[in-house]
Short mmCIF file of C-alpha atoms in Angstrom, two decimals:
data_model
loop_
_atom_site.label_atom_id
_atom_site.label_comp_id
_atom_site.label_asym_id
_atom_site.label_seq_id
_atom_site.Cartn_x
_atom_site.Cartn_y
_atom_site.Cartn_z
CA UNK A 1 -67.57 -12.11 -20.62
CA UNK A 2 -67.39 -8.40 -20.22
CA UNK A 3 -65.29 -6.41 -22.66
CA UNK A 4 -64.19 -3.02 -21.34
CA UNK A 5 -63.21 -0.35 -23.85
CA UNK A 6 -60.78 1.88 -21.99
CA UNK A 7 -61.04 5.49 -23.04
CA UNK A 8 -57.56 6.73 -23.82
CA UNK A 9 -58.46 10.18 -25.09
CA UNK A 10 -57.27 13.27 -23.26
CA UNK A 11 -58.68 16.74 -22.80
CA UNK A 12 -56.79 19.79 -21.62
CA UNK A 13 -57.94 23.25 -20.66
CA UNK A 14 -55.34 25.92 -21.39
CA UNK A 15 -55.34 29.62 -20.60
CA UNK A 16 -53.55 32.00 -22.96
CA UNK A 17 -51.00 34.51 -21.70
CA UNK A 18 -52.22 38.02 -22.39
CA UNK A 19 -51.30 41.64 -21.77
CA UNK A 20 -53.32 44.84 -21.57
CA UNK A 21 -52.74 48.50 -20.91
CA UNK A 22 -53.29 49.64 -17.35
CA UNK A 23 -55.58 52.50 -18.34
CA UNK A 24 -57.61 50.69 -21.03
CA UNK A 25 -60.03 48.92 -18.69
CA UNK A 26 -60.68 45.20 -18.32
CA UNK A 27 -58.38 42.52 -19.73
CA UNK A 28 -60.26 39.55 -21.18
CA UNK A 29 -58.63 36.17 -20.47
CA UNK A 30 -59.51 33.11 -22.57
CA UNK A 31 -59.60 29.47 -21.46
CA UNK A 32 -59.73 26.85 -24.26
CA UNK A 33 -60.80 23.18 -24.18
CA UNK A 34 -58.83 21.25 -26.80
CA UNK A 35 -61.04 18.12 -27.11
CA UNK A 36 -64.65 17.11 -26.51
CA UNK A 37 -65.65 16.06 -22.99
CA UNK A 38 -68.87 14.11 -22.70
CA UNK A 39 -71.36 15.82 -20.41
CA UNK A 40 -69.24 18.94 -19.92
CA UNK A 41 -67.80 20.21 -16.66
CA UNK A 42 -67.01 23.30 -14.59
CA UNK A 43 -63.70 24.65 -13.39
CA UNK A 44 -62.77 27.58 -11.16
CA UNK A 45 -60.18 30.25 -12.01
CA UNK A 46 -58.13 32.30 -9.58
CA UNK A 47 -55.54 35.06 -9.77
CA UNK A 48 -52.34 35.27 -7.73
CA UNK A 49 -49.99 38.19 -7.20
CA UNK A 50 -46.78 38.48 -9.13
CA UNK A 51 -45.13 41.87 -9.43
CA UNK A 52 -48.70 43.19 -9.67
CA UNK A 53 -50.22 43.00 -6.20
CA UNK A 54 -53.68 43.52 -4.81
CA UNK A 55 -52.14 45.05 -1.69
CA UNK A 56 -50.78 47.82 -3.93
CA UNK A 57 -54.18 48.15 -5.64
CA UNK A 58 -52.67 47.09 -8.97
CA UNK A 59 -55.70 45.00 -9.96
CA UNK A 60 -58.87 43.41 -8.61
CA UNK A 61 -58.45 39.76 -7.60
CA UNK A 62 -60.46 36.95 -9.19
CA UNK A 63 -61.31 34.26 -6.63
CA UNK A 64 -63.02 30.95 -7.48
CA UNK A 65 -64.81 32.31 -10.52
CA UNK A 66 -66.56 29.36 -12.21
CA UNK A 67 -66.27 28.66 -15.94
CA UNK A 68 -68.84 26.26 -17.40
CA UNK A 69 -67.85 24.14 -20.41
CA UNK A 70 -70.53 22.19 -22.29
CA UNK A 71 -67.75 19.92 -23.52
CA UNK A 72 -67.28 20.87 -27.17
CA UNK A 73 -63.86 20.50 -28.77
CA UNK A 74 -62.09 23.89 -29.07
CA UNK A 75 -64.71 25.52 -26.88
CA UNK A 76 -63.62 28.76 -25.19
CA UNK A 77 -64.77 30.48 -22.03
CA UNK A 78 -63.64 33.90 -20.91
CA UNK A 79 -63.31 35.95 -17.76
CA UNK A 80 -61.93 39.40 -17.03
CA UNK A 81 -59.23 40.99 -14.90
CA UNK A 82 -59.49 44.69 -14.07
CA UNK A 83 -56.27 46.70 -13.64
CA UNK A 84 -56.37 49.79 -11.47
CA UNK A 85 -55.86 52.91 -13.56
CA UNK A 86 -53.49 55.42 -12.00
CA UNK A 87 -51.13 58.18 -13.12
CA UNK A 88 -47.94 56.66 -11.72
CA UNK A 89 -45.15 55.84 -14.15
CA UNK A 90 -44.03 52.37 -13.05
CA UNK A 91 -42.77 49.14 -14.63
CA UNK A 92 -45.21 46.80 -16.35
CA UNK A 93 -46.39 44.22 -13.81
CA UNK A 94 -47.57 40.62 -13.94
CA UNK A 95 -49.95 38.28 -12.16
CA UNK A 96 -50.77 34.61 -12.70
CA UNK A 97 -54.00 32.75 -13.35
CA UNK A 98 -54.59 29.12 -12.31
CA UNK A 99 -57.46 26.63 -12.29
CA UNK A 100 -58.86 24.30 -9.63
CA UNK A 101 -62.03 22.59 -8.45
CA UNK A 102 -62.90 20.52 -11.54
CA UNK A 103 -66.55 19.55 -11.06
CA UNK A 104 -69.60 18.03 -12.81
CA UNK A 105 -67.45 15.27 -14.33
CA UNK A 106 -65.47 12.24 -13.20
CA UNK A 107 -63.28 12.38 -16.31
CA UNK A 108 -59.65 13.32 -16.02
CA UNK A 109 -59.64 16.72 -17.66
CA UNK A 110 -56.22 18.36 -17.32
CA UNK A 111 -56.57 21.77 -15.63
CA UNK A 112 -52.97 22.11 -14.43
CA UNK A 113 -52.05 24.81 -16.91
CA UNK A 114 -51.75 28.42 -15.87
CA UNK A 115 -51.15 31.76 -17.56
CA UNK A 116 -49.41 35.08 -17.05
CA UNK A 117 -51.31 38.34 -17.36
CA UNK A 118 -49.16 41.42 -17.94
CA UNK A 119 -50.47 44.84 -16.98
CA UNK A 120 -48.64 47.21 -19.33
CA UNK A 121 -47.94 50.62 -17.83
CA UNK A 122 -49.08 53.27 -20.29
CA UNK A 123 -48.50 56.36 -18.16
CA UNK A 124 -46.00 59.07 -19.08
CA UNK A 125 -43.86 61.51 -17.13
CA UNK A 126 -42.10 64.62 -18.38
CA UNK A 127 -39.56 66.92 -16.76
CA UNK A 128 -39.82 70.49 -18.01
CA UNK A 129 -37.59 73.48 -17.31
CA UNK A 130 -39.17 76.92 -17.24
CA UNK A 131 -37.75 79.78 -19.29
CA UNK A 132 -36.62 82.57 -17.01
CA UNK A 133 -34.95 85.97 -17.08
CA UNK A 134 -32.82 87.75 -14.51
CA UNK A 135 -30.89 91.00 -14.25
CA UNK A 136 -27.16 90.77 -14.85
CA UNK A 137 -26.25 92.55 -11.63
CA UNK A 138 -28.83 90.90 -9.36
CA UNK A 139 -26.93 87.70 -8.64
CA UNK A 140 -27.84 84.07 -9.27
CA UNK A 141 -30.85 83.23 -11.44
CA UNK A 142 -32.87 80.33 -10.00
CA UNK A 143 -33.98 77.84 -12.67
CA UNK A 144 -36.83 75.40 -11.90
CA UNK A 145 -37.32 71.86 -13.26
CA UNK A 146 -40.79 70.33 -12.76
CA UNK A 147 -41.92 66.69 -12.88
CA UNK A 148 -45.51 66.47 -14.12
CA UNK A 149 -46.48 62.95 -12.95
CA UNK A 150 -45.42 60.45 -10.30
CA UNK A 151 -42.49 58.14 -11.12
CA UNK A 152 -42.18 55.05 -8.96
CA UNK A 153 -38.78 54.95 -7.22
CA UNK A 154 -37.67 58.40 -8.36
CA UNK A 155 -34.64 59.20 -10.51
CA UNK A 156 -31.79 61.63 -11.11
CA UNK A 157 -31.04 63.77 -14.13
CA UNK A 158 -28.17 66.10 -14.99
CA UNK A 159 -28.54 69.70 -16.19
CA UNK A 160 -26.13 71.61 -18.40
CA UNK A 161 -25.88 75.11 -19.82
CA UNK A 162 -24.88 75.97 -23.38
CA UNK A 163 -23.89 79.29 -24.92
CA UNK A 164 -26.35 81.39 -26.84
CA UNK A 165 -25.68 85.07 -27.30
CA UNK A 166 -24.31 84.88 -23.75
CA UNK A 167 -20.98 83.06 -23.90
CA UNK A 168 -18.47 81.63 -21.48
CA UNK A 169 -15.67 83.02 -23.64
CA UNK A 170 -16.92 86.54 -22.95
CA UNK A 171 -17.35 85.78 -19.22
CA UNK A 172 -21.09 86.45 -19.45
CA UNK A 173 -22.03 83.71 -16.94
CA UNK A 174 -20.72 80.74 -14.99
CA UNK A 175 -21.40 77.46 -16.78
CA UNK A 176 -23.36 74.57 -15.22
CA UNK A 177 -21.90 71.18 -16.18
CA UNK A 178 -23.60 67.88 -15.27
CA UNK A 179 -25.22 69.20 -12.11
CA UNK A 180 -27.40 66.42 -10.71
CA UNK A 181 -31.03 66.97 -9.77
CA UNK A 182 -32.59 64.24 -7.60
CA UNK A 183 -36.35 63.65 -7.91
CA UNK A 184 -38.14 61.53 -5.32
CA UNK A 185 -40.79 60.87 -7.97
CA UNK A 186 -43.75 62.90 -6.67
CA UNK A 187 -46.24 64.37 -9.15
CA UNK A 188 -45.71 68.14 -9.41
CA UNK A 189 -42.31 67.94 -7.71
CA UNK A 190 -39.80 70.71 -8.47
CA UNK A 191 -36.03 70.85 -8.22
CA UNK A 192 -33.96 74.00 -8.71
CA UNK A 193 -30.46 75.05 -9.67
CA UNK A 194 -28.79 78.40 -10.34
CA UNK A 195 -27.15 80.15 -13.26
CA UNK A 196 -24.93 83.04 -12.23
CA UNK A 197 -24.45 85.98 -14.60
CA UNK A 198 -21.21 87.92 -14.48
CA UNK A 199 -21.82 91.44 -13.22
CA UNK A 200 -19.98 94.07 -15.21
CA UNK A 201 -20.33 97.75 -16.04
CA UNK A 202 -20.61 97.30 -19.79
CA UNK A 203 -23.79 98.54 -21.46
CA UNK A 204 -24.77 95.77 -23.85
CA UNK A 205 -27.79 93.94 -25.25
CA UNK A 206 -29.71 91.35 -23.25
CA UNK A 207 -28.13 87.93 -23.79
CA UNK A 208 -29.36 84.38 -23.50
CA UNK A 209 -28.18 80.82 -22.94
CA UNK A 210 -29.91 77.44 -22.96
CA UNK A 211 -30.34 74.73 -20.35
CA UNK A 212 -30.80 71.05 -21.26
CA UNK A 213 -31.00 67.71 -19.44
CA UNK A 214 -29.11 64.44 -19.89
CA UNK A 215 -28.04 61.24 -18.14
CA UNK A 216 -31.31 59.91 -16.72
CA UNK A 217 -30.33 57.34 -14.09
CA UNK A 218 -31.70 55.40 -11.10
CA UNK A 219 -34.70 54.30 -13.17
CA UNK A 220 -35.40 52.17 -16.22
CA UNK A 221 -38.66 54.02 -16.88
CA UNK A 222 -39.06 56.28 -19.89
CA UNK A 223 -39.10 59.72 -18.31
CA UNK A 224 -39.04 62.44 -20.99
CA UNK A 225 -36.10 64.80 -20.35
CA UNK A 226 -35.90 66.38 -23.81
CA UNK A 227 -37.16 69.80 -22.78
CA UNK A 228 -34.78 72.76 -23.23
CA UNK A 229 -35.16 76.16 -21.57
CA UNK A 230 -33.83 79.63 -22.29
CA UNK A 231 -32.25 81.79 -19.59
CA UNK A 232 -32.14 85.49 -20.48
CA UNK A 233 -29.58 87.75 -18.81
CA UNK A 234 -31.07 91.25 -18.74
CA UNK A 235 -28.55 94.02 -19.01
CA UNK A 236 -29.21 96.53 -16.25
CA UNK A 237 -26.19 98.76 -16.73
CA UNK A 238 -26.60 102.41 -17.72
CA UNK A 239 -24.47 104.83 -19.59
CA UNK A 240 -24.80 108.63 -19.57
CA UNK A 241 -23.41 111.07 -22.07
CA UNK A 242 -22.67 114.36 -20.37
CA UNK A 243 -21.64 117.71 -21.75
CA UNK A 244 -19.18 119.67 -19.70
CA UNK A 245 -19.76 123.39 -19.39
CA UNK A 246 -16.79 125.58 -20.28
CA UNK A 247 -16.17 129.26 -19.81
CA UNK A 248 -14.67 131.38 -22.56
CA UNK A 249 -13.14 134.77 -21.86
CA UNK A 250 -15.00 137.67 -23.51
CA UNK A 251 -13.31 139.76 -26.21
CA UNK A 252 -11.64 142.95 -25.09
#
């Protein structure tokens, strides 16, 4: 008679989820064989778009890259995924990795598992407002806010003035309250608004006020809006002391 010993062991190849910064170069992905496989085998790995897409040049695709296992329990094989470094502030993005084409064995090695690779966005964007000065009697002072790097999708931010030595109570200028600036998200983009001094005929010292930002909306990205600027109102009035000539009658 023939006695058949049925092998009831199992072997699984798993791939670990992993994340890596967009600008730090290649991301190394690890595939692990949990149990010994007699004679070893090969398996192919492939990437597929998630929110990270090759059409957007977010990463370089891996297509049918072959991993060769000699068949040792807990053996690991690695491969790499290369994100595309850019200067665009955008959400972190994901792609998936899967396996197929089990070869060089007739054994039922489980290669159905997949993994998620997260490309972590490590770019930054800052909005700055330039200090500026303008003459009191020359009309509106144009204040400029500048975005230093691209922000995917754009955003809005509000600007506000606050008293310094120039005060609303003394009617030195017209306040700006929650005025919205809309940025399309282009690197180097500028948006402007005006602060209007009150023209008077009083000779006084130069005065200043501050401008700040708040209420970042239309994006979940961490755009830095903490910058504060100083607007100086230059007094351009003049005052003249004159002495009037008088005539005195001479003595008799």
